[in-house]
Structure formats: structure tokens, C-alpha cells
PDB file of C-alpha atoms in Angstrom:
ATOM      1  CA  MET A   1      -5.501 -31.527  40.303  1.00 93.00           C
ATOM      2  CA  LYS A   2      -2.291 -33.542  41.705  1.00 98.00           C
ATOM      3  CA  PHE A   3       0.532 -33.533  38.940  1.00 98.00           C
ATOM      4  CA  LEU A   4       4.596 -34.081  39.517  1.00 98.00           C
ATOM      5  CA  MET A   5       6.650 -32.024  37.177  1.00 98.00           C
ATOM      6  CA  SER A   6      10.226 -33.276  36.077  1.00 97.00           C
ATOM      7  CA  ILE A   7      12.948 -31.637  34.136  1.00 98.00           C
ATOM      8  CA  GLY A   8      16.157 -33.063  33.485  1.00 96.00           C
ATOM      9  CA  TYR A   9      19.249 -31.629  33.831  1.00 96.00           C
ATOM     10  CA  VAL A  10      22.941 -31.918  32.268  1.00 94.00           C
ATOM     11  CA  ASN A  11      24.494 -28.861  31.306  1.00 93.00           C
ATOM     12  CA  ARG A  12      23.383 -25.209  30.843  1.00 93.00           C
ATOM     13  CA  PRO A  13      22.662 -23.782  34.776  1.00 94.00           C
ATOM     14  CA  ASP A  14      21.757 -20.606  33.206  1.00 94.00           C
ATOM     15  CA  LEU A  15      18.822 -22.055  30.794  1.00 96.00           C
ATOM     16  CA  LEU A  16      17.063 -24.148  33.616  1.00 97.00           C
ATOM     17  CA  SER A  17      17.255 -20.891  35.713  1.00 97.00           C
ATOM     18  CA  VAL A  18      15.182 -19.697  33.163  1.00 97.00           C
ATOM     19  CA  ALA A  19      12.984 -22.326  32.753  1.00 98.00           C
ATOM     20  CA  LEU A  20      12.136 -23.034  36.386  1.00 98.00           C
ATOM     21  CA  LYS A  21      11.137 -19.093  36.626  1.00 98.00           C
ATOM     22  CA  SER A  22       8.961 -19.346  33.864  1.00 98.00           C
ATOM     23  CA  ILE A  23       6.450 -22.065  35.994  1.00 98.00           C
ATOM     24  CA  LYS A  24       6.747 -20.433  39.133  1.00 98.00           C
ATOM     25  CA  SER A  25       3.018 -21.982  40.002  1.00 97.00           C
ATOM     26  CA  TYR A  26       4.628 -25.147  39.182  1.00 98.00           C
ATOM     27  CA  LEU A  27       8.105 -25.439  41.700  1.00 98.00           C
ATOM     28  CA  PRO A  28       6.385 -26.751  44.613  1.00 97.00           C
ATOM     29  CA  TYR A  29       5.774 -29.994  42.389  1.00 98.00           C
ATOM     30  CA  THR A  30       8.819 -29.675  40.769  1.00 98.00           C
ATOM     31  CA  ILE A  31      11.811 -32.080  40.709  1.00 98.00           C
ATOM     32  CA  VAL A  32      15.051 -31.618  38.828  1.00 98.00           C
ATOM     33  CA  VAL A  33      17.122 -34.681  37.990  1.00 98.00           C
ATOM     34  CA  ASP A  34      20.182 -33.890  38.495  1.00 97.00           C
ATOM     35  CA  ASN A  35      22.306 -35.760  35.426  1.00 94.00           C
ATOM     36  CA  SER A  36      25.279 -33.796  35.109  1.00 93.00           C
ATOM     37  CA  GLU A  37      28.535 -36.027  35.869  1.00 87.00           C
ATOM     38  CA  SER A  38      30.211 -34.032  38.801  1.00 90.00           C
ATOM     39  CA  ARG A  39      26.451 -32.783  40.217  1.00 92.00           C
ATOM     40  CA  GLU A  40      26.826 -29.412  39.484  1.00 93.00           C
ATOM     41  CA  LEU A  41      23.450 -28.538  40.802  1.00 95.00           C
ATOM     42  CA  ARG A  42      25.406 -28.967  44.462  1.00 94.00           C
ATOM     43  CA  GLY A  43      27.225 -25.705  43.684  1.00 92.00           C
ATOM     44  CA  MET A  44      23.796 -24.171  42.807  1.00 93.00           C
ATOM     45  CA  PRO A  45      21.854 -23.080  46.103  1.00 93.00           C
ATOM     46  CA  GLU A  46      19.612 -20.736  44.190  1.00 94.00           C
ATOM     47  CA  ILE A  47      18.387 -23.885  42.456  1.00 95.00           C
ATOM     48  CA  LYS A  48      17.848 -25.990  45.360  1.00 92.00           C
ATOM     49  CA  LYS A  49      15.640 -23.139  47.066  1.00 94.00           C
ATOM     50  CA  MET A  50      13.040 -23.379  44.548  1.00 95.00           C
ATOM     51  CA  VAL A  51      12.965 -26.920  43.685  1.00 97.00           C
ATOM     52  CA  THR A  52      13.471 -30.699  44.939  1.00 97.00           C
ATOM     53  CA  VAL A  53      17.028 -31.739  43.372  1.00 97.00           C
ATOM     54  CA  TYR A  54      17.515 -35.408  42.807  1.00 97.00           C
ATOM     55  CA  GLU A  55      20.653 -36.980  42.252  1.00 96.00           C
ATOM     56  CA  PRO A  56      20.445 -40.588  41.062  1.00 96.00           C
ATOM     57  CA  PRO A  57      23.051 -42.963  41.972  1.00 94.00           C
ATOM     58  CA  ILE A  58      24.318 -42.596  38.006  1.00 91.00           C
ATOM     59  CA  PRO A  59      23.362 -40.408  35.380  1.00 90.00           C
ATOM     60  CA  LEU A  60      20.095 -41.659  33.852  1.00 95.00           C
ATOM     61  CA  THR A  61      18.891 -41.931  30.048  1.00 94.00           C
ATOM     62  CA  PHE A  62      16.210 -39.578  29.173  1.00 95.00           C
ATOM     63  CA  THR A  63      13.647 -42.900  28.990  1.00 96.00           C
ATOM     64  CA  GLN A  64      15.330 -44.293  32.267  1.00 97.00           C
ATOM     65  CA  ARG A  65      14.331 -40.619  34.132  1.00 96.00           C
ATOM     66  CA  MET A  66      10.871 -40.750  32.328  1.00 97.00           C
ATOM     67  CA  ASN A  67       9.945 -44.099  33.790  1.00 97.00           C
ATOM     68  CA  TYR A  68      11.298 -42.921  37.364  1.00 97.00           C
ATOM     69  CA  MET A  69       8.821 -39.864  37.130  1.00 98.00           C
ATOM     70  CA  ASN A  70       6.133 -42.043  36.029  1.00 98.00           C
ATOM     71  CA  GLU A  71       6.577 -44.275  38.995  1.00 98.00           C
ATOM     72  CA  LEU A  72       6.695 -41.736  41.314  1.00 98.00           C
ATOM     73  CA  ALA A  73       3.927 -40.175  40.255  1.00 98.00           C
ATOM     74  CA  SER A  74       1.838 -42.860  40.525  1.00 98.00           C
ATOM     75  CA  GLU A  75       3.085 -43.657  43.854  1.00 98.00           C
ATOM     76  CA  ARG A  76       1.777 -40.097  44.772  1.00 97.00           C
ATOM     77  CA  LYS A  77      -1.351 -40.659  43.271  1.00 98.00           C
ATOM     78  CA  CYS A  78      -0.980 -37.875  40.651  1.00 98.00           C
ATOM     79  CA  ASP A  79      -3.495 -37.183  38.134  1.00 98.00           C
ATOM     80  CA  VAL A  80      -0.883 -35.678  35.542  1.00 98.00           C
ATOM     81  CA  VAL A  81       2.626 -35.972  35.259  1.00 98.00           C
ATOM     82  CA  MET A  82       4.460 -33.420  33.246  1.00 98.00           C
ATOM     83  CA  TYR A  83       8.164 -32.741  31.817  1.00 97.00           C
ATOM     84  CA  MET A  84       9.955 -29.892  30.771  1.00 98.00           C
ATOM     85  CA  HIS A  85      12.811 -29.547  28.395  1.00 97.00           C
ATOM     86  CA  THR A  86      15.582 -27.474  30.147  1.00 96.00           C
ATOM     87  CA  ASP A  87      16.263 -24.984  27.406  1.00 95.00           C
ATOM     88  CA  ALA A  88      12.092 -24.078  27.479  1.00 97.00           C
ATOM     89  CA  GLU A  89      10.675 -20.951  28.627  1.00 98.00           C
ATOM     90  CA  ALA A  90       6.819 -20.964  29.114  1.00 98.00           C
ATOM     91  CA  HIS A  91       5.412 -17.534  28.216  1.00 98.00           C
ATOM     92  CA  PRO A  92       3.422 -15.240  30.858  1.00 98.00           C
ATOM     93  CA  GLY A  93       0.131 -17.349  31.605  1.00 98.00           C
ATOM     94  CA  THR A  94       1.064 -20.750  29.985  1.00 98.00           C
ATOM     95  CA  PRO A  95       1.478 -22.992  33.084  1.00 98.00           C
ATOM     96  CA  GLU A  96      -1.787 -21.327  34.706  1.00 98.00           C
ATOM     97  CA  ALA A  97      -3.794 -21.907  30.944  1.00 98.00           C
ATOM     98  CA  LEU A  98      -2.105 -25.552  30.744  1.00 98.00           C
ATOM     99  CA  LEU A  99      -3.419 -26.824  34.367  1.00 98.00           C
ATOM    100  CA  LYS A 100      -7.337 -25.114  33.341  1.00 98.00           C
ATOM    101  CA  THR A 101      -7.242 -27.319  30.070  1.00 98.00           C
ATOM    102  CA  LEU A 102      -6.183 -30.114  32.040  1.00 98.00           C
ATOM    103  CA  GLU A 103      -8.916 -29.836  34.496  1.00 98.00           C
ATOM    104  CA  SER A 104     -11.403 -29.285  31.559  1.00 98.00           C
ATOM    105  CA  LEU A 105     -10.661 -32.464  29.829  1.00 98.00           C
ATOM    106  CA  LYS A 106     -10.696 -34.787  33.375  1.00 96.00           C
ATOM    107  CA  ALA A 107     -14.516 -32.906  33.869  1.00 97.00           C
ATOM    108  CA  GLN A 108     -15.374 -33.548  30.712  1.00 96.00           C
ATOM    109  CA  GLY A 109     -14.453 -37.160  30.990  1.00 96.00           C
ATOM    110  CA  LYS A 110     -12.053 -36.838  27.967  1.00 96.00           C
ATOM    111  CA  LYS A 111      -9.925 -40.007  27.268  1.00 98.00           C
ATOM    112  CA  TRP A 112      -6.932 -38.241  26.575  1.00 98.00           C
ATOM    113  CA  GLY A 113      -3.295 -39.184  27.039  1.00 98.00           C
ATOM    114  CA  MET A 114      -0.898 -36.807  26.223  1.00 98.00           C
ATOM    115  CA  ALA A 115      -1.172 -32.512  26.037  1.00 98.00           C
ATOM    116  CA  PHE A 116       1.567 -30.802  24.411  1.00 97.00           C
ATOM    117  CA  THR A 117       2.250 -26.637  24.074  1.00 98.00           C
ATOM    118  CA  ASN A 118       4.766 -25.741  21.800  1.00 96.00           C
ATOM    119  CA  PHE A 119       5.218 -29.548  20.388  1.00 93.00           C
ATOM    120  CA  ASP A 120       6.449 -31.470  23.508  1.00 95.00           C
ATOM    121  CA  ILE A 121       9.052 -28.841  25.066  1.00 96.00           C
ATOM    122  CA  LEU A 122       6.519 -28.434  27.785  1.00 98.00           C
ATOM    123  CA  ALA A 123       3.967 -31.818  27.604  1.00 98.00           C
ATOM    124  CA  ALA A 124       1.530 -33.110  29.848  1.00 98.00           C
ATOM    125  CA  PHE A 125       0.332 -37.260  30.512  1.00 98.00           C
ATOM    126  CA  ASN A 126      -2.912 -38.282  32.017  1.00 98.00           C
ATOM    127  CA  MET A 127      -1.530 -40.966  34.589  1.00 98.00           C
ATOM    128  CA  ASP A 128      -4.483 -43.376  33.260  1.00 98.00           C
ATOM    129  CA  ALA A 129      -3.018 -43.915  29.676  1.00 98.00           C
ATOM    130  CA  VAL A 130       0.311 -44.009  31.316  1.00 98.00           C
ATOM    131  CA  ARG A 131      -0.672 -46.685  33.767  1.00 97.00           C
ATOM    132  CA  GLU A 132      -1.980 -48.473  30.398  1.00 95.00           C
ATOM    133  CA  ILE A 133       0.605 -48.219  28.088  1.00 92.00           C
ATOM    134  CA  GLY A 134       3.495 -49.036  30.275  1.00 95.00           C
ATOM    135  CA  PRO A 135       7.001 -47.881  30.807  1.00 96.00           C
ATOM    136  CA  TRP A 136       9.065 -45.879  28.069  1.00 96.00           C
ATOM    137  CA  ASP A 137      11.440 -48.126  25.492  1.00 94.00           C
ATOM    138  CA  THR A 138      14.851 -47.947  27.356  1.00 95.00           C
ATOM    139  CA  SER A 139      16.508 -50.027  24.166  1.00 94.00           C
ATOM    140  CA  PHE A 140      15.894 -46.203  23.169  1.00 93.00           C
ATOM    141  CA  PRO A 141      18.383 -43.780  25.401  1.00 91.00           C
ATOM    142  CA  GLN A 142      16.676 -40.974  24.434  1.00 87.00           C
ATOM    143  CA  TYR A 143      16.198 -39.562  20.559  1.00 88.00           C
ATOM    144  CA  PHE A 144      13.091 -41.880  19.138  1.00 89.00           C
ATOM    145  CA  SER A 145      12.075 -42.830  22.521  1.00 93.00           C
ATOM    146  CA  ASP A 146       9.610 -39.760  22.731  1.00 92.00           C
ATOM    147  CA  ILE A 147       7.845 -40.766  19.304  1.00 89.00           C
ATOM    148  CA  ASP A 148       7.839 -44.409  19.930  1.00 88.00           C
ATOM    149  CA  TYR A 149       6.124 -43.385  23.414  1.00 92.00           C
ATOM    150  CA  TYR A 150       3.394 -41.262  21.395  1.00 91.00           C
ATOM    151  CA  ASN A 151       2.802 -43.608  18.807  1.00 87.00           C
ATOM    152  CA  ARG A 152       2.055 -46.174  21.631  1.00 89.00           C
ATOM    153  CA  ILE A 153      -0.935 -43.158  23.484  1.00 92.00           C
ATOM    154  CA  ARG A 154      -2.210 -43.000  20.512  1.00 88.00           C
ATOM    155  CA  PHE A 155      -2.637 -47.096  19.281  1.00 86.00           C
ATOM    156  CA  ALA A 156      -4.227 -47.377  23.151  1.00 89.00           C
ATOM    157  CA  GLY A 157      -7.012 -45.019  21.979  1.00 92.00           C
ATOM    158  CA  TYR A 158      -5.863 -42.182  23.638  1.00 96.00           C
ATOM    159  CA  GLU A 159      -6.327 -38.351  22.396  1.00 96.00           C
ATOM    160  CA  HIS A 160      -3.534 -36.398  21.807  1.00 95.00           C
ATOM    161  CA  ILE A 161      -4.215 -32.946  22.599  1.00 97.00           C
ATOM    162  CA  TRP A 162      -2.426 -29.773  20.801  1.00 96.00           C
ATOM    163  CA  THR A 163      -2.818 -26.823  23.218  1.00 98.00           C
ATOM    164  CA  GLY A 164      -1.002 -24.012  20.833  1.00 97.00           C
ATOM    165  CA  LEU A 165      -0.160 -22.366  24.595  1.00 98.00           C
ATOM    166  CA  GLY A 166       3.049 -20.697  24.207  1.00 98.00           C
ATOM    167  CA  VAL A 167       6.363 -21.664  25.238  1.00 98.00           C
ATOM    168  CA  THR A 168       9.831 -20.289  23.840  1.00 98.00           C
ATOM    169  CA  HIS A 169      12.856 -23.393  22.814  1.00 95.00           C
ATOM    170  CA  HIS A 170      15.892 -21.618  23.072  1.00 94.00           C
ATOM    171  CA  ASN A 171      18.771 -22.269  20.536  1.00 85.00           C
ATOM    172  CA  MET A 172      16.354 -24.076  18.218  1.00 82.00           C
ATOM    173  CA  GLY A 173      16.207 -26.653  20.847  1.00 81.00           C
ATOM    174  CA  MET A 174      19.294 -29.843  21.796  1.00 80.00           C
ATOM    175  CA  SER A 175      21.160 -27.067  23.466  1.00 80.00           C
ATOM    176  CA  THR A 176      22.604 -30.065  25.730  1.00 85.00           C
ATOM    177  CA  LEU A 177      24.016 -31.807  22.982  1.00 73.00           C
ATOM    178  CA  LYS A 178      25.447 -28.395  21.527  1.00 81.00           C
ATOM    179  CA  SER A 179      26.940 -27.190  24.766  1.00 80.00           C
ATOM    180  CA  ASP A 180      28.902 -30.697  25.127  1.00 76.00           C
ATOM    181  CA  SER A 181      30.852 -31.483  21.951  1.00 83.00           C
ATOM    182  CA  TYR A 182      31.437 -35.230  23.119  1.00 82.00           C
ATOM    183  CA  MET A 183      27.819 -35.647  23.555  1.00 82.00           C
ATOM    184  CA  LYS A 184      26.892 -34.581  20.460  1.00 88.00           C
ATOM    185  CA  VAL A 185      29.423 -36.797  18.987  1.00 91.00           C
ATOM    186  CA  ALA A 186      28.226 -39.952  20.348  1.00 88.00           C
ATOM    187  CA  ASN A 187      24.866 -38.678  19.286  1.00 85.00           C
ATOM    188  CA  ASP A 188      25.820 -38.523  16.119  1.00 89.00           C
ATOM    189  CA  THR A 189      27.330 -41.625  15.920  1.00 94.00           C
ATOM    190  CA  THR A 190      24.779 -43.913  17.368  1.00 92.00           C
ATOM    191  CA  TRP A 191      21.890 -41.680  15.962  1.00 90.00           C
ATOM    192  CA  PRO A 192      21.545 -44.418  13.022  1.00 91.00           C
ATOM    193  CA  LEU A 193      21.168 -47.134  15.047  1.00 92.00           C
ATOM    194  CA  TYR A 194      18.001 -46.040  16.955  1.00 91.00           C
ATOM    195  CA  GLU A 195      17.084 -44.790  14.076  1.00 88.00           C
ATOM    196  CA  SER A 196      17.091 -48.684  12.633  1.00 87.00           C
ATOM    197  CA  TYR A 197      15.394 -49.793  15.563  1.00 87.00           C
ATOM    198  CA  TYR A 198      12.170 -47.612  15.863  1.00 85.00           C
ATOM    199  CA  VAL A 199      11.710 -48.123  11.621  1.00 82.00           C
ATOM    200  CA  THR A 200      12.085 -52.539  12.354  1.00 81.00           C
ATOM    201  CA  LYS A 201       9.779 -51.769  15.301  1.00 82.00           C
ATOM    202  CA  TRP A 202       7.066 -50.490  13.659  1.00 82.00           C
ATOM    203  CA  GLY A 203       7.517 -52.110  10.565  1.00 75.00           C
ATOM    204  CA  LEU A 204       8.342 -48.792   8.263  1.00 73.00           C
ATOM    205  CA  GLY A 205      10.721 -49.102   5.335  1.00 64.00           C
ATOM    206  CA  LYS A 206      12.369 -45.587   6.594  1.00 64.00           C
ATOM    207  CA  TRP A 207      11.986 -43.387   9.403  1.00 62.00           C
ATOM    208  CA  TYR A 208       8.824 -41.036   9.280  1.00 60.00           C
ATOM    209  CA  GLY A 209       7.412 -38.990  12.381  1.00 59.00           C
ATOM    210  CA  LEU A 210       4.644 -39.522  14.561  1.00 60.00           C
ATOM    211  CA  LEU A 211       3.064 -42.958  12.957  1.00 55.00           C
ATOM    212  CA  TYR A 212      -0.408 -42.113  13.799  1.00 47.00           C
ATOM    213  CA  GLN A 213       0.311 -39.420  10.586  1.00 47.00           C
ATOM    214  CA  ALA A 214       2.444 -41.343   8.198  1.00 49.00           C
ATOM    215  CA  GLY A 215       1.258 -44.789   8.512  1.00 54.00           C
ATOM    216  CA  GLY A 216       3.808 -48.501   9.961  1.00 63.00           C
ATOM    217  CA  TYR A 217       1.871 -51.073  12.023  1.00 63.00           C
ATOM    218  CA  LYS A 218      -1.650 -50.308  13.417  1.00 58.00           C
ATOM    219  CA  THR A 219      -1.046 -52.048  16.517  1.00 60.00           C
ATOM    220  CA  ALA A 220       1.395 -51.232  19.356  1.00 50.00           C
ATOM    221  CA  PHE A 221       3.566 -53.547  19.952  1.00 56.00           C
ATOM    222  CA  ASN A 222       3.061 -53.989  23.095  1.00 51.00           C
ATOM    223  CA  LEU A 223      -0.766 -54.606  22.476  1.00 50.00           C
ATOM    224  CA  SER A 224      -1.962 -58.129  21.026  1.00 47.00           C
ATOM    225  CA  GLU A 225      -4.040 -58.002  18.188  1.00 45.00           C
ATOM    226  CA  GLY A 226      -7.405 -57.405  18.783  1.00 41.00           C
ATOM    227  CA  SER A 227      -6.783 -55.509  22.161  1.00 38.00           C
TER     228      SER A 227
END
């Protein structure tokens, strides 16, 4: 199975190193996108020895990075595109078990869209679904964009696979924001804006989680009725 792994980096090189060491079998197929303002990874040869580091002309938002990686995976004719949080650590055997699961789904001809471990801390997406769904909505810089995208995958008829494979999320997540007070203030300030957009987009009275668990529109916004 041909795949591409993506990790976005902003800060906490210590956590990035832990994440990479936990997915050793994936490293030849892994691209770390250096979104740090000072291009921190230039000074970390140990990281560049392990994986390919991509420096975008300017730091990308989460959704821009995901769209870039999807396009790259498509160009490389990958079956699957994966991504992992910088503050994640896969348990021993998880990377290999995830690949076996994906290979099994393909062999069975399953119409699967996304496969999660510890939620989406380490996740895989079927490129057939990616091509049909289209790009991530860049109106969301980061938060709410994931739930939006997952809704679209499910509403297009693709199965959501919960593998239950072990992955630790250090610091209970959000390590990038917790390590940068400016980013945290900016996120806290803009959160209501993107929450409002999400709620309006999906016809909700208030914020819910995954729509296929909580209601809302039954036709994805990017599909015509009856599609």
C-alpha cells in the first residue's frame, strides 16, 4: 500500500522527536511541514536525517497544509494519506497494525473514508474519498475544520473506521497553543467566529460534535440534493 504521512510543526521540537521515533517504519514516507516562524528545524539536523522537511514560502494554516498534502499524495498516486499530531506518540506496534488494517479494508473492497486510532491523533484517509470530497474548507484555519471534513466524508457514504489502536496524546493535546501564549490568545479570541461559521454552515442551533452523531443537515454543503 502506497501512503504519505504528514506532520505539521510549529513548536516543541522535543515532542516532534518523540512522535517521529514512535513511527519508525513510516519515516521514509513522512513529510514534516515546518510552520515555525523562525524555521526552527533548519537547526535540527537530527530531524532532517529522519524525514523530509518542507518549508512553505509562508507558514500554512492547518487546512492549507492538509490540502497541500492531499495534492501531493494524489500526484504520487498514493492509496492513503495520513497525518499525526506533533504531540502524539504511537504505541509499539500501532503503525504496523494500522497499515495491516488499511490493507485489509482495501482487500475487502470496503468503502472506507477515514481510519482513526486515538480519535484523529494518528489518522488515515482513503484517497478515493479525498478526491471525491474535495479540499478542506480553508475558511477554517484549524479548529472546526476537522469535524467539518469528517462530516463530509460520512455524508458522502464512506465508512468511519475506529481502530482503537494505541496512541498517546501528550499534555492532553493542544501542546502547540499551550506552548505559545500569543497563539492561545488568538485562538481563544477567534474561536467563537469559527464556531458560528460551522453552526451556520451545517444548519445547527448550536455547536455539536460530529454531525452524523448529532443531527444537522443531511446533505453535505458541497453536494447537490440527491447526489
